[in-house]
Every structure is written in structure tokens, then in C-alpha cells.
């Protein structure tokens, strides 16, 4: 006896929901396995994108061979990682040691605010450092951010090992595809899909890294110019948080501007630093980055916010950083199949998916 169409549809929906639930469960349970692998994939894309840039450089009348470009890109990446590690090691201890005196300054500032408010309005509960931190929940946010950095640092060797093997697979992967898909038509379709995924992922990773470097560099110059303490540390924090869409830029500006107020006690300087750092974020994020990125992402802003929330809930700060490239890859894959293409259209910004 054949299954009726309504019953088949119900079974298909049930199977899809079951597969979705199983996927979420595996992502949560296997966080320690998947996060290093996903980070390694995107780092390898960054290195490959850098190698493509090196490919364009001419040595005399010839371009460097592929292996040399990849080696140079890998060396540049490792030097950048060494610089970041040195910067973190040299500043974190100073920030921790200086924290108590800034806490005292914050309490004095709140005491002055309480006195001003008391002369104007009846105020039941005075502001305190503890109450302010609990209300803003900055402790939880800082804990999550520190936990994400600690998790990445703890898995650094595993991530670099994954990157090494991914780069080794890069040169021979096309031959493996030809062996797996003997049909020329199917092989062409698979190659086209993977090339689209690689191109958009490389574009996002490369442009976002360049934009974050520019924002971090300009912010460092601004903070150094105004004499704000730990300018290098805040610039590094701004660079990392800039990978988180929307809220990352807001948080990145908040920390150094509050420190400016605590360090100098000058509201006017606080406003100036806030305005300049915000201007840097707006200029790079709304002017330069869209020009560099072009229309390659094609993601609905609503979908970006949803992805930010979902991946943040699953993998914390690391998931928030990875949310956009994961969503881009998902849209590309969903667009390749007739049954899932409508989902890709809904997730896109303009509705035109390939």
C-alpha cells in the first residue's frame, strides 16, 4: 500500500525537524571539537586569500610559484600571531594590576554623580560600583569574552594542526573531487558550488580582517594621541570585537572611552574620544567595508541578527564571531537544491541567489 501525499509530507517535516534538533544537539555537545575545526577552516581561507594577494606580486617578469606564495602567506600569518601574543602578554598583566585604582576612580565618579542627583532629585538608592556592574552585567560579558579567548588559546596547537593539514589538502582536493564524481556535469556543479563557497568565504574573511586591522590601527593612533592608558590593549580588543556584527563595534568603543573618563576625569575629553572612535567605526564599517565587500555576502540584516543570537547562544563569543561566514556558506549550499532554494531566497538580502 503506497503512502498518501499528505502522510509523506508529514513524515518529511518530522524527519527535517528531527535532523535539525540532532544537529543543534551535536553542535552544543561537540563544541570542543567543532570550534577548533571551524576556526581552522576560516584561518586557512585567510591564508589562502593572502597567498592570492602575494600571487599578484611580480618577481621581475614572473609571478611567484603557488607553493612560494602559500609559504610567504603562512609566514606573515605566524608573525602576526606572534605579535598578537606578545601584545596580550605585555598588556593583560598591566591592566589587571591597574584595575583596583580604576575601580576606586569609578566609585569616586559615582559618588559625585550621586551628590549632583541628590541636589536635583530625590534619589532612593545611591549608585555604587557593585550595583552598576550588576545592572549592566559587564561581569558576565567580560567572563564570556575571557572564556572565549582562553578556549582559543588552549586549542591553539590543535587549530594550527588543522590549518596545516587543510593547506596540504588544498593542492590535491580537486583531484579527489574528480575521482569522487566521475560524471562531468555533476563534477562541474560541485566545483562551481565549492568555488562559490570558497570565494565568498575568502572575501569575507579577508575584507573583515583588513577592516578590523584598519579600525584597530586608527583607534590605537587616537588613543595614543590622547594619552589613554593601555592603547595597544584596547586596539587589540577593538580589532577582535569588530568581527562581531553590530554590537561588537558598540562594545569596542565603550571600554576605552569609559577608561578615558576614569583616567582624566574630564567629560569633555570623554565626549571627544567617544566621538572620534565612533567616527572611525562608522567610516570604516559604513563607507570602506561595503565598498571592499561589494555585494558578495547578500545576507538580510535580520538574518545576520538572528545568526548572531543563535550562534552566540550555541558557542558564546566565538560563535558570534563566526556567525556571518557560517550563514553565508549555509545560504550558498541551500541555494543549490530546488527544495531548499526558497529558504536561501528568504535569507538573502535581495532575493537573487545563484
Short mmCIF file of C-alpha atoms in Angstrom, two decimals, residues 100-330:
data_model
loop_
_atom_site.label_atom_id
_atom_site.label_comp_id
_atom_site.label_asym_id
_atom_site.label_seq_id
_atom_site.Cartn_x
_atom_site.Cartn_y
_atom_site.Cartn_z
CA UNK A 100 41.80 48.41 41.57
CA UNK A 101 42.77 52.06 41.17
CA UNK A 102 40.34 52.48 38.27
CA UNK A 103 37.63 50.89 40.41
CA UNK A 104 38.32 53.49 43.10
CA UNK A 105 38.10 56.25 40.50
CA UNK A 106 34.79 54.83 39.26
CA UNK A 107 33.43 54.84 42.81
CA UNK A 108 34.53 58.48 43.27
CA UNK A 109 32.85 59.39 39.99
CA UNK A 110 29.62 57.69 41.08
CA UNK A 111 29.81 59.49 44.43
CA UNK A 112 29.98 62.83 42.62
CA UNK A 113 27.06 61.81 40.40
CA UNK A 114 25.05 60.83 43.49
CA UNK A 115 25.76 64.20 45.05
CA UNK A 116 24.66 66.05 41.91
CA UNK A 117 21.48 64.00 41.57
CA UNK A 118 20.65 64.38 45.27
CA UNK A 119 20.58 68.16 44.90
CA UNK A 120 18.17 67.95 41.96
CA UNK A 121 16.00 64.89 42.54
CA UNK A 122 15.04 62.62 45.43
CA UNK A 123 17.14 59.50 44.94
CA UNK A 124 16.37 56.36 46.94
CA UNK A 125 19.36 54.15 46.20
CA UNK A 126 22.83 55.63 45.58
CA UNK A 127 24.89 54.36 42.68
CA UNK A 128 27.74 52.00 43.57
CA UNK A 129 30.33 50.08 41.58
CA UNK A 130 28.71 46.78 42.55
CA UNK A 131 25.22 47.93 41.65
CA UNK A 132 26.39 49.42 38.38
CA UNK A 133 28.21 46.22 37.36
CA UNK A 134 25.22 44.06 38.28
CA UNK A 135 22.86 46.31 36.36
CA UNK A 136 25.00 46.36 33.24
CA UNK A 137 26.00 42.70 33.68
CA UNK A 138 29.51 43.56 32.46
CA UNK A 139 30.97 40.82 34.61
CA UNK A 140 29.13 38.16 32.67
CA UNK A 141 30.11 39.74 29.37
CA UNK A 142 33.77 40.01 30.34
CA UNK A 143 33.73 36.45 31.64
CA UNK A 144 32.37 35.13 28.38
CA UNK A 145 34.89 37.10 26.35
CA UNK A 146 37.79 35.94 28.51
CA UNK A 147 36.49 32.38 28.32
CA UNK A 148 36.41 32.55 24.53
CA UNK A 149 40.00 33.81 24.38
CA UNK A 150 41.10 31.16 26.85
CA UNK A 151 39.36 28.45 24.83
CA UNK A 152 41.02 29.58 21.60
CA UNK A 153 44.43 29.83 23.28
CA UNK A 154 44.01 26.38 24.82
CA UNK A 155 43.23 24.88 21.43
CA UNK A 156 45.91 26.85 19.56
CA UNK A 157 48.04 23.79 18.80
CA UNK A 158 45.04 21.80 17.57
CA UNK A 159 43.84 24.72 15.42
CA UNK A 160 47.28 25.17 13.83
CA UNK A 161 47.47 21.41 13.23
CA UNK A 162 44.12 21.52 11.45
CA UNK A 163 45.29 24.52 9.42
CA UNK A 164 48.45 22.68 8.33
CA UNK A 165 46.53 19.65 7.10
CA UNK A 166 43.86 21.80 5.41
CA UNK A 167 46.58 23.65 3.48
CA UNK A 168 48.16 20.32 2.49
CA UNK A 169 44.77 19.13 1.22
CA UNK A 170 44.23 22.37 -0.71
CA UNK A 171 46.51 21.42 -3.63
CA UNK A 172 45.16 17.89 -4.13
CA UNK A 173 41.49 18.41 -3.29
CA UNK A 174 40.41 18.98 -6.91
CA UNK A 175 41.89 15.63 -7.98
CA UNK A 176 39.92 13.92 -5.23
CA UNK A 177 36.71 15.58 -6.42
CA UNK A 178 37.32 14.28 -9.95
CA UNK A 179 37.70 10.75 -8.56
CA UNK A 180 34.55 11.01 -6.41
CA UNK A 181 32.32 12.45 -9.17
CA UNK A 182 33.05 10.72 -12.50
CA UNK A 183 30.12 12.47 -14.21
CA UNK A 184 31.46 15.68 -15.85
CA UNK A 185 28.17 17.53 -15.35
CA UNK A 186 27.93 16.70 -11.65
CA UNK A 187 31.63 17.38 -11.14
CA UNK A 188 31.23 20.81 -12.74
CA UNK A 189 28.29 21.61 -10.46
CA UNK A 190 30.16 20.53 -7.32
CA UNK A 191 33.24 22.50 -8.36
CA UNK A 192 31.11 25.58 -9.01
CA UNK A 193 29.41 25.32 -5.61
CA UNK A 194 32.69 24.83 -3.72
CA UNK A 195 34.34 27.64 -5.69
CA UNK A 196 31.46 29.97 -4.78
CA UNK A 197 31.73 28.99 -1.11
CA UNK A 198 35.49 29.49 -1.16
CA UNK A 199 35.32 32.82 -2.98
CA UNK A 200 32.71 34.36 -0.68
CA UNK A 201 34.33 32.98 2.46
CA UNK A 202 37.76 34.27 1.40
CA UNK A 203 36.24 37.66 0.53
CA UNK A 204 34.51 37.97 3.88
CA UNK A 205 37.46 36.78 5.95
CA UNK A 206 40.00 38.92 4.07
CA UNK A 207 37.90 42.11 3.98
CA UNK A 208 36.72 41.78 7.58
CA UNK A 209 40.30 41.19 8.76
CA UNK A 210 41.58 44.19 6.79
CA UNK A 211 38.75 46.39 8.06
CA UNK A 212 39.34 45.25 11.65
CA UNK A 213 43.07 45.94 11.30
CA UNK A 214 42.31 49.43 9.99
CA UNK A 215 39.83 50.14 12.79
CA UNK A 216 42.24 48.82 15.39
CA UNK A 217 45.17 50.78 13.95
CA UNK A 218 43.26 54.08 13.73
CA UNK A 219 41.82 53.57 17.22
CA UNK A 220 45.32 52.92 18.54
CA UNK A 221 46.53 56.18 16.99
CA UNK A 222 43.58 58.08 18.52
CA UNK A 223 44.07 56.61 22.00
CA UNK A 224 47.82 57.17 21.82
CA UNK A 225 47.30 60.78 20.73
CA UNK A 226 45.04 61.50 23.73
CA UNK A 227 47.34 59.60 26.12
CA UNK A 228 44.82 56.92 27.12
CA UNK A 229 46.38 54.09 29.13
CA UNK A 230 46.85 50.64 27.54
CA UNK A 231 46.20 51.93 24.00
CA UNK A 232 47.67 48.76 22.46
CA UNK A 233 45.45 46.50 24.55
CA UNK A 234 42.28 48.44 23.66
CA UNK A 235 43.25 48.46 19.98
CA UNK A 236 43.60 44.67 20.07
CA UNK A 237 40.22 44.39 21.80
CA UNK A 238 38.65 46.65 19.15
CA UNK A 239 40.22 44.52 16.40
CA UNK A 240 38.72 41.31 17.83
CA UNK A 241 35.27 42.74 18.65
CA UNK A 242 34.96 44.27 15.19
CA UNK A 243 34.37 40.74 13.85
CA UNK A 244 31.07 40.63 15.78
CA UNK A 245 28.35 42.34 13.67
CA UNK A 246 26.60 45.41 15.07
CA UNK A 247 27.11 45.04 18.84
CA UNK A 248 30.85 44.36 18.60
CA UNK A 249 31.61 47.91 17.45
CA UNK A 250 29.48 49.38 20.23
CA UNK A 251 31.22 47.37 22.96
CA UNK A 252 34.63 48.03 21.40
CA UNK A 253 34.15 51.81 21.72
CA UNK A 254 32.60 51.62 25.20
CA UNK A 255 35.59 50.23 27.14
CA UNK A 256 38.35 52.71 26.13
CA UNK A 257 36.03 55.73 26.35
CA UNK A 258 34.94 54.83 29.89
CA UNK A 259 38.61 54.37 30.80
CA UNK A 260 39.30 57.85 29.37
CA UNK A 261 36.72 59.31 31.73
CA UNK A 262 38.16 57.44 34.71
CA UNK A 263 41.75 58.29 33.84
CA UNK A 264 41.35 62.03 33.19
CA UNK A 265 38.02 62.80 34.89
CA UNK A 266 37.15 65.13 32.01
CA UNK A 267 33.66 64.81 30.49
CA UNK A 268 34.69 66.94 27.50
CA UNK A 269 37.65 64.66 26.69
CA UNK A 270 35.39 61.66 27.19
CA UNK A 271 32.96 63.03 24.58
CA UNK A 272 35.77 63.86 22.15
CA UNK A 273 37.34 60.38 22.36
CA UNK A 274 33.89 58.78 22.06
CA UNK A 275 33.06 60.87 19.00
CA UNK A 276 36.39 60.19 17.26
CA UNK A 277 36.34 56.42 17.93
CA UNK A 278 32.70 56.23 16.81
CA UNK A 279 33.61 58.19 13.67
CA UNK A 280 36.36 55.66 12.90
CA UNK A 281 33.91 52.78 13.32
CA UNK A 282 31.26 54.45 11.14
CA UNK A 283 33.72 55.45 8.41
CA UNK A 284 35.31 52.02 8.07
CA UNK A 285 32.15 49.98 8.73
CA UNK A 286 29.68 52.01 6.63
CA UNK A 287 31.90 53.51 3.92
CA UNK A 288 35.05 51.48 3.27
CA UNK A 289 33.93 47.97 4.22
CA UNK A 290 30.82 47.89 1.95
CA UNK A 291 32.97 49.07 -0.97
CA UNK A 292 35.56 46.37 -0.36
CA UNK A 293 32.97 43.67 0.34
CA UNK A 294 30.70 44.65 -2.53
CA UNK A 295 27.58 42.53 -2.85
CA UNK A 296 29.31 39.25 -2.20
CA UNK A 297 27.54 38.42 1.07
CA UNK A 298 23.92 39.08 0.07
CA UNK A 299 22.55 38.46 3.57
CA UNK A 300 19.43 40.01 5.09
CA UNK A 301 20.29 42.23 8.10
CA UNK A 302 17.55 40.44 10.05
CA UNK A 303 19.16 37.08 9.29
CA UNK A 304 22.54 38.45 10.45
CA UNK A 305 20.99 39.44 13.79
CA UNK A 306 19.27 36.06 14.14
CA UNK A 307 22.51 34.24 13.27
CA UNK A 308 24.36 36.40 15.78
CA UNK A 309 21.90 35.41 18.52
CA UNK A 310 21.75 31.70 17.63
CA UNK A 311 25.48 31.11 17.26
CA UNK A 312 26.17 33.28 20.29
CA UNK A 313 23.82 31.07 22.32
CA UNK A 314 25.49 27.91 20.98
CA UNK A 315 29.18 28.84 21.09
CA UNK A 316 29.38 32.12 23.01
CA UNK A 317 31.63 34.94 21.74
CA UNK A 318 33.42 32.60 19.32
CA UNK A 319 30.07 31.72 17.76
CA UNK A 320 29.21 35.40 17.38
CA UNK A 321 32.47 35.99 15.51
CA UNK A 322 31.83 33.00 13.21
CA UNK A 323 28.10 33.65 12.72
CA UNK A 324 28.27 35.61 9.44
CA UNK A 325 30.65 33.35 7.45
CA UNK A 326 28.75 30.24 8.60
CA UNK A 327 25.47 31.82 7.47
CA UNK A 328 26.98 32.81 4.10
CA UNK A 329 28.06 29.22 3.49
CA UNK A 330 24.61 27.96 4.53
#
